[in-house]
Amino acid sequence: MPTSLDRRLQTELDAFRRDGVYKQLLYLDSPQAPRVRVEGRGEIIILSSNNYLGLSNQPEVVAAGVAGLERFGAGTSSVRFICGTFTIHRDLEAACARLVGTEASLSFVSCWNANEALPATLLSEHDIVISDQLNHASIIDAIRLAKAITKCRSAVYKHGDLTDLDEKLAAARDCRTRMVISDGVFSMEGAIAKLPDLIEVCRRHDAILVIDDSHATGVLGTHGRGTAEHFGVVGDVDVITSTLGKALGGAAGGFVAASGAVCDYLTQRARPQLFSNALPPTVAASALASIHHLEGHPERVATLRSNAAYFRDQLSALGFRPLAGETPIIPVILGETAKAIQMSALLLDEGVFVTGFGYPVVPQGEARVRCQISASHTRDDLDEALEAFKRVGSRLGLI
Ligand SMILES: Cc1ncc(COP(=O)(O)O)c(C=O)c1O
């Protein structure tokens, strides 16, 4: 018997369908890889996964997960300080810190959780957190939570606008701690934050800089160490948060990498640490194997870069105008949400899985399809996808 809540939600869901913004889930019957088997559709090329290095299905990453499962069992059975921390978590945290160039790190079940933990634990009513306008939803919600819990102040600076940030920091000079948060790579644009400028402004105002490198870890820099390596400033970012659920094997999990004091304080006081189970050991073991693989195979990052450059160039040659950039996130702006959803559906019919994004995920009138390239895509995968773009682009009058 539907409740009044069910009826209300059903009306809204019907409106999503009518407006062409209903998200249809595709069920995969194979591991994440350049080509996946989709229930009811057969094999398709996937251009919408964060499996940037192709490690989700890397044999030693999968084998490490199986070995972790056998050695440590399925679950953690409680939170870390209550029933014990597995040695695999300590090993993983040492590897994450080494990879991104900080003294320490602390793992969480997701980067969403890691972001959520940060301002709400470290700030108080004497402090302020200042956020880039286009930061990820997890940062936006983390700040909302921090304000509700701690009564800290908050401000938003215009996307990538260091002058605006400078002014916001100057206006916050009476605060005890000023925390500035920015994505390292902005996931909807593929744009890279101007890290050296951010570091300079933050130093000048004695502010703590937090970079969410979820789309940069394993992607940017010669060795995939992230935005800081890209700019040659490894060791100069106060706090880095990142996910284990994208380039690093794609299972799940996230971490805060920072000084020993920050990580220890989060261990003592972060509510997602104190009241929620840790990452399953099998996931920690796979993530650790992914980091070892990345450390031993920097050529994988180079392949990712050349695949992304190839795809961006070829899309332009076809007559599309992808956003310029250096990352494997390649958006093609189409305007209206329904258009992006339509293009995504037509591409899927052509055997290519590319997600369409519309308002409110991106600003009104800037709906887009977003391609994400992997080091594991072959030139054949990319060329086949480009053929599909050509057919769909002509059909929609885009090229
Ligand atoms: C910038 C950014 N931060 C955080 C997250 C959340 O990561 P996780 O899936 O580990 O919670 C994402 C995932 O989409 C992201 O793009």
GROMACS .gro file of C-alpha atoms and ligand atoms in nm:
model
  415
    1MET     CA    1   0.000   0.000   0.000
    2PRO     CA    2   0.177   0.322  -0.111
    3THR     CA    3   0.219   0.582   0.164
    4SER     CA    4   0.156   0.954   0.109
    5LEU     CA    5   0.534   0.992   0.077
    6ASP     CA    6   0.542   0.724  -0.198
    7ARG     CA    7   0.266   0.907  -0.386
    8ARG     CA    8   0.443   1.242  -0.361
    9LEU     CA    9   0.772   1.093  -0.479
   10GLN     CA   10   0.601   0.908  -0.764
   11THR     CA   11   0.454   1.237  -0.890
   12GLU     CA   12   0.802   1.391  -0.888
   13LEU     CA   13   0.955   1.086  -1.056
   14ASP     CA   14   0.689   1.106  -1.329
   15ALA     CA   15   0.786   1.472  -1.381
   16PHE     CA   16   1.156   1.373  -1.414
   17ARG     CA   17   1.053   1.129  -1.690
   18ARG     CA   18   0.833   1.386  -1.863
   19ASP     CA   19   1.113   1.647  -1.853
   20GLY     CA   20   1.362   1.400  -2.000
   21VAL     CA   21   1.590   1.416  -1.694
   22TYR     CA   22   1.518   1.072  -1.546
   23LYS     CA   23   1.835   0.871  -1.495
   24GLN     CA   24   1.806   0.519  -1.628
   25LEU     CA   25   2.052   0.280  -1.462
   26LEU     CA   26   2.247   0.045  -1.686
   27TYR     CA   27   2.331  -0.292  -1.536
   28LEU     CA   28   2.678  -0.423  -1.613
   29ASP     CA   29   2.750  -0.790  -1.619
   30SER     CA   30   3.129  -0.765  -1.647
   31PRO     CA   31   3.411  -0.575  -1.474
   32GLN     CA   32   3.476  -0.207  -1.546
   33ALA     CA   33   3.696  -0.205  -1.856
   34PRO     CA   34   3.707  -0.015  -2.187
   35ARG     CA   35   3.434  -0.246  -2.313
   36VAL     CA   36   3.168  -0.370  -2.075
   37ARG     CA   37   2.877  -0.612  -2.109
   38VAL     CA   38   2.549  -0.435  -2.042
   39GLU     CA   39   2.242  -0.637  -1.956
   40GLY     CA   40   2.003  -0.632  -2.250
   41ARG     CA   41   2.245  -0.445  -2.480
   42GLY     CA   42   2.554  -0.660  -2.516
   43GLU     CA   43   2.905  -0.514  -2.534
   44ILE     CA   44   2.951  -0.138  -2.535
   45ILE     CA   45   3.248   0.099  -2.514
   46ILE     CA   46   3.249   0.290  -2.188
   47LEU     CA   47   3.361   0.654  -2.201
   48SER     CA   48   3.213   0.761  -1.872
   49SER     CA   49   3.407   0.582  -1.605
   50ASN     CA   50   3.667   0.713  -1.362
   51ASN     CA   51   3.875   0.401  -1.426
   52TYR     CA   52   4.145   0.636  -1.558
   53LEU     CA   53   4.434   0.393  -1.532
   54GLY     CA   54   4.232   0.081  -1.609
   55LEU     CA   55   4.321  -0.068  -1.270
   56SER     CA   56   3.969  -0.184  -1.168
   57ASN     CA   57   4.029  -0.510  -1.344
   58GLN     CA   58   4.409  -0.525  -1.321
   59PRO     CA   59   4.496  -0.888  -1.227
   60GLU     CA   60   4.725  -0.803  -0.933
   61VAL     CA   61   4.474  -0.552  -0.795
   62VAL     CA   62   4.197  -0.813  -0.804
   63ALA     CA   63   4.432  -1.080  -0.663
   64ALA     CA   64   4.533  -0.850  -0.375
   65GLY     CA   65   4.164  -0.804  -0.289
   66VAL     CA   66   4.111  -1.181  -0.283
   67ALA     CA   67   4.424  -1.229  -0.068
   68GLY     CA   68   4.305  -0.950   0.164
   69LEU     CA   69   3.967  -1.118   0.196
   70GLU     CA   70   4.128  -1.450   0.283
   71ARG     CA   71   4.375  -1.300   0.529
   72PHE     CA   72   4.154  -1.046   0.708
   73GLY     CA   73   3.800  -1.173   0.644
   74ALA     CA   74   3.505  -0.988   0.502
   75GLY     CA   75   3.450  -0.701   0.736
   76THR     CA   76   3.584  -0.478   1.009
   77SER     CA   77   3.298  -0.554   1.252
   78SER     CA   78   3.310  -0.218   1.424
   79VAL     CA   79   3.491   0.112   1.421
   80ARG     CA   80   3.869   0.127   1.439
   81PHE     CA   81   3.925   0.250   1.790
   82ILE     CA   82   3.671   0.007   1.934
   83CYS     CA   83   3.766  -0.327   1.785
   84GLY     CA   84   4.104  -0.280   1.625
   85THR     CA   85   4.261  -0.143   1.310
   86PHE     CA   86   4.386  -0.385   1.048
   87THR     CA   87   4.752  -0.364   0.953
   88ILE     CA   88   4.642  -0.333   0.588
   89HIS     CA   89   4.483   0.005   0.674
   90ARG     CA   90   4.811   0.126   0.822
   91ASP     CA   91   5.001   0.005   0.513
   92LEU     CA   92   4.750   0.170   0.282
   93GLU     CA   93   4.767   0.499   0.470
   94ALA     CA   94   5.148   0.502   0.455
   95ALA     CA   95   5.126   0.441   0.078
   96CYS     CA   96   4.867   0.718   0.024
   97ALA     CA   97   5.082   0.968   0.214
   98ARG     CA   98   5.392   0.864   0.019
   99LEU     CA   99   5.206   0.893  -0.312
  100VAL     CA  100   5.073   1.244  -0.260
  101GLY     CA  101   5.373   1.371  -0.060
  102THR     CA  102   5.243   1.435   0.291
  103GLU     CA  103   5.360   1.321   0.634
  104ALA     CA  104   5.056   1.105   0.706
  105SER     CA  105   4.715   1.001   0.580
  106LEU     CA  106   4.393   0.858   0.718
  107SER     CA  107   4.154   0.641   0.518
  108PHE     CA  108   3.775   0.671   0.508
  109VAL     CA  109   3.505   0.460   0.341
  110SER     CA  110   3.477   0.725   0.070
  111CYS     CA  111   3.621   1.060  -0.025
  112TRP     CA  112   3.273   1.197   0.043
  113ASN     CA  113   3.328   1.088   0.405
  114ALA     CA  114   3.683   1.224   0.410
  115ASN     CA  115   3.564   1.566   0.289
  116GLU     CA  116   3.274   1.559   0.532
  117ALA     CA  117   3.509   1.487   0.820
  118LEU     CA  118   3.750   1.770   0.751
  119PRO     CA  119   3.590   2.112   0.820
  120ALA     CA  120   3.337   1.975   1.069
  121THR     CA  121   3.620   1.832   1.282
  122LEU     CA  122   3.893   2.091   1.241
  123LEU     CA  123   3.696   2.418   1.257
  124SER     CA  124   3.489   2.598   1.521
  125GLU     CA  125   3.288   2.918   1.554
  126HIS     CA  126   3.616   3.115   1.548
  127ASP     CA  127   3.706   2.988   1.201
  128ILE     CA  128   3.608   3.020   0.835
  129VAL     CA  129   3.607   2.787   0.536
  130ILE     CA  130   3.626   2.942   0.189
  131SER     CA  131   3.528   2.729  -0.110
  132ASP     CA  132   3.560   2.753  -0.490
  133GLN     CA  133   3.221   2.808  -0.649
  134LEU     CA  134   3.248   2.491  -0.862
  135ASN     CA  135   3.370   2.255  -0.591
  136HIS     CA  136   3.231   1.904  -0.578
  137ALA     CA  137   2.900   1.836  -0.402
  138SER     CA  138   3.080   1.651  -0.121
  139ILE     CA  139   3.268   1.971  -0.034
  140ILE     CA  140   2.954   2.182  -0.050
  141ASP     CA  141   2.772   1.943   0.182
  142ALA     CA  142   3.078   1.914   0.408
  143ILE     CA  143   3.067   2.290   0.456
  144ARG     CA  144   2.692   2.289   0.522
  145LEU     CA  145   2.751   2.020   0.784
  146ALA     CA  146   3.045   2.205   0.941
  147LYS     CA  147   2.837   2.523   0.970
  148ALA     CA  148   2.552   2.334   1.135
  149ILE     CA  149   2.779   2.146   1.377
  150THR     CA  150   3.048   2.402   1.459
  151LYS     CA  151   2.892   2.740   1.369
  152CYS     CA  152   3.201   2.820   1.164
  153ARG     CA  153   3.171   3.090   0.898
  154SER     CA  154   3.185   3.017   0.526
  155ALA     CA  155   3.235   3.202   0.200
  156VAL     CA  156   3.245   3.107  -0.168
  157TYR     CA  157   3.489   3.260  -0.417
  158LYS     CA  158   3.423   3.286  -0.789
  159HIS     CA  159   3.552   2.982  -0.975
  160GLY     CA  160   3.931   3.002  -1.007
  161ASP     CA  161   3.925   3.375  -0.924
  162LEU     CA  162   4.228   3.436  -0.704
  163THR     CA  163   4.151   3.807  -0.667
  164ASP     CA  164   3.811   3.723  -0.525
  165LEU     CA  165   3.972   3.465  -0.294
  166ASP     CA  166   4.228   3.722  -0.185
  167GLU     CA  167   3.949   3.965  -0.093
  168LYS     CA  168   3.751   3.698   0.093
  169LEU     CA  169   4.063   3.603   0.290
  170ALA     CA  170   4.139   3.965   0.370
  171ALA     CA  171   3.782   4.006   0.500
  172ALA     CA  172   3.837   3.702   0.723
  173ARG     CA  173   4.156   3.825   0.889
  174ASP     CA  174   3.990   3.821   1.234
  175CYS     CA  175   3.926   3.445   1.209
  176ARG     CA  176   4.150   3.206   1.401
  177THR     CA  177   4.179   2.949   1.119
  178ARG     CA  178   4.112   3.024   0.753
  179MET     CA  179   4.060   2.707   0.547
  180VAL     CA  180   4.049   2.729   0.167
  181ILE     CA  181   3.914   2.430  -0.028
  182SER     CA  182   3.939   2.366  -0.401
  183ASP     CA  183   3.904   2.069  -0.629
  184GLY     CA  184   4.241   1.988  -0.791
  185VAL     CA  185   4.063   1.891  -1.114
  186PHE     CA  186   3.704   2.011  -1.156
  187SER     CA  187   3.510   1.705  -1.259
  188MET     CA  188   3.248   1.870  -1.482
  189GLU     CA  189   3.500   2.084  -1.675
  190GLY     CA  190   3.824   1.889  -1.652
  191ALA     CA  191   3.992   2.219  -1.558
  192ILE     CA  192   4.297   2.215  -1.329
  193ALA     CA  193   4.304   2.448  -1.026
  194LYS     CA  194   4.577   2.716  -1.037
  195LEU     CA  195   4.763   2.552  -0.755
  196PRO     CA  196   5.080   2.766  -0.735
  197ASP     CA  197   4.862   3.080  -0.714
  198LEU     CA  198   4.638   2.919  -0.453
  199ILE     CA  199   4.944   2.830  -0.245
  200GLU     CA  200   5.078   3.184  -0.273
  201VAL     CA  201   4.749   3.349  -0.171
  202CYS     CA  202   4.696   3.105   0.116
  203ARG     CA  203   5.051   3.154   0.248
  204ARG     CA  204   5.012   3.533   0.234
  205HIS     CA  205   4.696   3.511   0.444
  206ASP     CA  206   4.819   3.232   0.672
  207ALA     CA  207   4.536   3.010   0.545
  208ILE     CA  208   4.524   2.628   0.532
  209LEU     CA  209   4.490   2.499   0.175
  210VAL     CA  210   4.288   2.183   0.112
  211ILE     CA  211   4.291   2.027  -0.236
  212ASP     CA  212   4.047   1.752  -0.332
  213ASP     CA  213   4.250   1.553  -0.583
  214SER     CA  214   3.988   1.286  -0.657
  215HIS     CA  215   4.018   1.340  -1.034
  216ALA     CA  216   4.393   1.412  -1.021
  217THR     CA  217   4.540   1.125  -0.818
  218GLY     CA  218   4.682   0.873  -1.064
  219VAL     CA  219   4.608   1.120  -1.346
  220LEU     CA  220   4.820   1.435  -1.317
  221GLY     CA  221   5.197   1.458  -1.291
  222THR     CA  222   5.454   1.229  -1.448
  223HIS     CA  223   5.403   0.969  -1.175
  224GLY     CA  224   5.033   1.032  -1.118
  225ARG     CA  225   5.093   1.201  -0.782
  226GLY     CA  226   4.830   1.461  -0.855
  227THR     CA  227   4.788   1.833  -0.902
  228ALA     CA  228   5.091   1.915  -0.687
  229GLU     CA  229   5.318   1.701  -0.905
  230HIS     CA  230   5.168   1.858  -1.219
  231PHE     CA  231   5.286   2.197  -1.095
  232GLY     CA  232   5.609   2.079  -0.930
  233VAL     CA  233   5.491   2.169  -0.579
  234VAL     CA  234   5.471   1.829  -0.409
  235GLY     CA  235   5.490   1.883  -0.032
  236ASP     CA  236   5.350   2.238  -0.049
  237VAL     CA  237   4.978   2.160  -0.006
  238ASP     CA  238   4.863   2.148   0.357
  239VAL     CA  239   4.585   1.893   0.314
  240ILE     CA  240   4.498   1.668   0.020
  241THR     CA  241   4.181   1.463   0.008
  242SER     CA  242   4.133   1.201  -0.259
  243THR     CA  243   3.937   0.894  -0.355
  244LEU     CA  244   4.045   0.533  -0.394
  245GLY     CA  245   3.737   0.485  -0.611
  246LYS     CA  246   3.859   0.636  -0.937
  247ALA     CA  247   4.209   0.595  -1.084
  248LEU     CA  248   4.330   0.387  -0.788
  249GLY     CA  249   4.145   0.070  -0.871
  250GLY     CA  250   3.798   0.211  -0.858
  251ALA     CA  251   3.661   0.004  -0.571
  252ALA     CA  252   3.579   0.258  -0.300
  253GLY     CA  253   3.736   0.454  -0.021
  254GLY     CA  254   3.900   0.787   0.029
  255PHE     CA  255   4.166   0.953   0.240
  256VAL     CA  256   4.283   1.272   0.401
  257ALA     CA  257   4.658   1.325   0.355
  258ALA     CA  258   4.815   1.591   0.574
  259SER     CA  259   5.047   1.645   0.868
  260GLY     CA  260   5.067   1.385   1.144
  261ALA     CA  261   4.882   1.626   1.375
  262VAL     CA  262   4.587   1.672   1.138
  263CYS     CA  263   4.554   1.297   1.077
  264ASP     CA  264   4.588   1.214   1.446
  265TYR     CA  265   4.328   1.477   1.539
  266LEU     CA  266   4.088   1.333   1.279
  267THR     CA  267   4.150   0.986   1.423
  268GLN     CA  268   4.056   1.120   1.766
  269ARG     CA  269   3.759   1.335   1.672
  270ALA     CA  270   3.623   1.288   1.318
  271ARG     CA  271   3.271   1.153   1.353
  272PRO     CA  272   3.287   0.928   1.041
  273GLN     CA  273   3.594   0.763   1.204
  274LEU     CA  274   3.439   0.732   1.549
  275PHE     CA  275   3.093   0.615   1.450
  276SER     CA  276   3.134   0.419   1.126
  277ASN     CA  277   3.324   0.108   1.021
  278ALA     CA  278   3.652   0.138   0.834
  279LEU     CA  279   3.712   0.042   0.470
  280PRO     CA  280   3.663  -0.337   0.420
  281PRO     CA  281   4.010  -0.500   0.427
  282THR     CA  282   3.968  -0.648   0.080
  283VAL     CA  283   3.908  -0.300  -0.061
  284ALA     CA  284   4.207  -0.162   0.130
  285ALA     CA  285   4.424  -0.444  -0.009
  286SER     CA  286   4.317  -0.373  -0.368
  287ALA     CA  287   4.376   0.000  -0.324
  288LEU     CA  288   4.723  -0.066  -0.183
  289ALA     CA  289   4.805  -0.292  -0.480
  290SER     CA  290   4.685  -0.015  -0.714
  291ILE     CA  291   4.925   0.233  -0.557
  292HIS     CA  292   5.211  -0.016  -0.586
  293HIS     CA  293   5.119  -0.070  -0.951
  294LEU     CA  294   5.110   0.303  -1.019
  295GLU     CA  295   5.447   0.352  -0.850
  296GLY     CA  296   5.598   0.082  -1.071
  297HIS     CA  297   5.427   0.188  -1.396
  298PRO     CA  298   5.441   0.562  -1.459
  299GLU     CA  299   5.410   0.482  -1.831
  300ARG     CA  300   5.044   0.411  -1.763
  301VAL     CA  301   4.993   0.778  -1.675
  302ALA     CA  302   5.170   0.879  -1.998
  303THR     CA  303   4.939   0.650  -2.200
  304LEU     CA  304   4.638   0.808  -2.029
  305ARG     CA  305   4.764   1.152  -2.129
  306SER     CA  306   4.826   1.059  -2.493
  307ASN     CA  307   4.488   0.879  -2.520
  308ALA     CA  308   4.311   1.188  -2.385
  309ALA     CA  309   4.499   1.423  -2.620
  310TYR     CA  310   4.418   1.195  -2.916
  311PHE     CA  311   4.047   1.181  -2.835
  312ARG     CA  312   4.021   1.557  -2.776
  313ASP     CA  313   4.201   1.633  -3.105
  314GLN     CA  314   3.992   1.388  -3.305
  315LEU     CA  315   3.664   1.519  -3.160
  316SER     CA  316   3.772   1.869  -3.268
  317ALA     CA  317   3.866   1.739  -3.613
  318LEU     CA  318   3.513   1.602  -3.647
  319GLY     CA  319   3.375   1.951  -3.582
  320PHE     CA  320   3.283   1.922  -3.213
  321ARG     CA  321   3.412   2.186  -2.975
  322PRO     CA  322   3.523   2.001  -2.662
  323LEU     CA  323   3.639   2.218  -2.372
  324ALA     CA  324   4.013   2.269  -2.404
  325GLY     CA  325   4.228   2.108  -2.137
  326GLU     CA  326   4.495   1.861  -2.037
  327THR     CA  327   4.295   1.610  -1.837
  328PRO     CA  328   4.111   1.293  -1.949
  329ILE     CA  329   3.779   1.465  -1.872
  330ILE     CA  330   3.651   1.593  -2.207
  331PRO     CA  331   3.314   1.772  -2.196
  332VAL     CA  332   3.120   1.876  -2.506
  333ILE     CA  333   2.877   2.157  -2.414
  334LEU     CA  334   2.535   2.122  -2.579
  335GLY     CA  335   2.311   2.373  -2.397
  336GLU     CA  336   1.979   2.229  -2.287
  337THR     CA  337   1.961   1.930  -2.050
  338ALA     CA  338   1.724   1.739  -2.277
  339LYS     CA  339   1.977   1.770  -2.562
  340ALA     CA  340   2.256   1.620  -2.352
  341ILE     CA  341   2.031   1.335  -2.242
  342GLN     CA  342   1.924   1.277  -2.604
  343MET     CA  343   2.282   1.268  -2.729
  344SER     CA  344   2.378   1.028  -2.453
  345ALA     CA  345   2.084   0.800  -2.546
  346LEU     CA  346   2.173   0.807  -2.918
  347LEU     CA  347   2.537   0.728  -2.841
  348LEU     CA  348   2.426   0.438  -2.627
  349ASP     CA  349   2.220   0.304  -2.918
  350GLU     CA  350   2.547   0.323  -3.116
  351GLY     CA  351   2.721   0.116  -2.848
  352VAL     CA  352   2.901   0.399  -2.663
  353PHE     CA  353   2.825   0.486  -2.302
  354VAL     CA  354   2.874   0.861  -2.240
  355THR     CA  355   2.674   1.034  -1.969
  356GLY     CA  356   2.478   1.353  -2.031
  357PHE     CA  357   2.477   1.608  -1.748
  358GLY     CA  358   2.226   1.887  -1.703
  359TYR     CA  359   2.102   2.134  -1.447
  360PRO     CA  360   2.143   2.128  -1.144
  361VAL     CA  361   2.466   1.925  -1.175
  362VAL     CA  362   2.599   2.192  -1.417
  363PRO     CA  363   2.474   2.552  -1.464
  364GLN     CA  364   2.148   2.612  -1.654
  365GLY     CA  365   2.209   2.624  -2.032
  366GLU     CA  366   2.546   2.445  -2.005
  367ALA     CA  367   2.429   2.085  -2.028
  368ARG     CA  368   2.693   1.858  -2.173
  369VAL     CA  369   2.805   1.510  -2.251
  370ARG     CA  370   3.126   1.431  -2.067
  371CYS     CA  371   3.376   1.182  -2.205
  372GLN     CA  372   3.631   1.025  -1.974
  373ILE     CA  373   3.927   0.852  -2.126
  374SER     CA  374   4.126   0.566  -1.976
  375ALA     CA  375   4.482   0.445  -2.025
  376SER     CA  376   4.326   0.108  -2.104
  377HIS     CA  377   4.129   0.231  -2.408
  378THR     CA  378   4.293   0.109  -2.726
  379ARG     CA  379   4.305   0.327  -3.038
  380ASP     CA  380   4.040   0.092  -3.183
  381ASP     CA  381   3.810   0.164  -2.885
  382LEU     CA  382   3.860   0.538  -2.928
  383ASP     CA  383   3.820   0.532  -3.308
  384GLU     CA  384   3.501   0.327  -3.282
  385ALA     CA  385   3.364   0.577  -3.028
  386LEU     CA  386   3.461   0.867  -3.256
  387GLU     CA  387   3.270   0.707  -3.546
  388ALA     CA  388   2.963   0.692  -3.321
  389PHE     CA  389   3.011   1.061  -3.227
  390LYS     CA  390   3.029   1.144  -3.597
  391ARG     CA  391   2.702   0.966  -3.678
  392VAL     CA  392   2.516   1.108  -3.377
  393GLY     CA  393   2.664   1.456  -3.424
  394SER     CA  394   2.544   1.469  -3.787
  395ARG     CA  395   2.203   1.339  -3.692
  396LEU     CA  396   2.163   1.612  -3.428
  397GLY     CA  397   2.301   1.881  -3.658
  398LEU     CA  398   2.595   1.946  -3.425
  399ILE     CA  399   2.870   1.898  -3.682
  400LIG     C1  400   3.604   1.594  -0.658
  400LIG     C2  401   3.538   1.477  -0.592
  400LIG     N1  402   3.547   1.464  -0.458
  400LIG     C3  403   3.491   1.361  -0.395
  400LIG     C4  404   3.421   1.264  -0.463
  400LIG     C5  405   3.359   1.151  -0.388
  400LIG     O1  406   3.442   1.039  -0.396
  400LIG     P1  407   3.394   0.899  -0.338
  400LIG     O2  408   3.327   0.827  -0.449
  400LIG     O3  409   3.519   0.833  -0.290
  400LIG     O4  410   3.301   0.931  -0.224
  400LIG     C6  411   3.409   1.272  -0.601
  400LIG     C7  412   3.333   1.168  -0.675
  400LIG     O5  413   3.260   1.190  -0.766
  400LIG     C8  414   3.468   1.382  -0.668
  400LIG     O6  415   3.459   1.395  -0.801
   0.00000   0.00000   0.00000
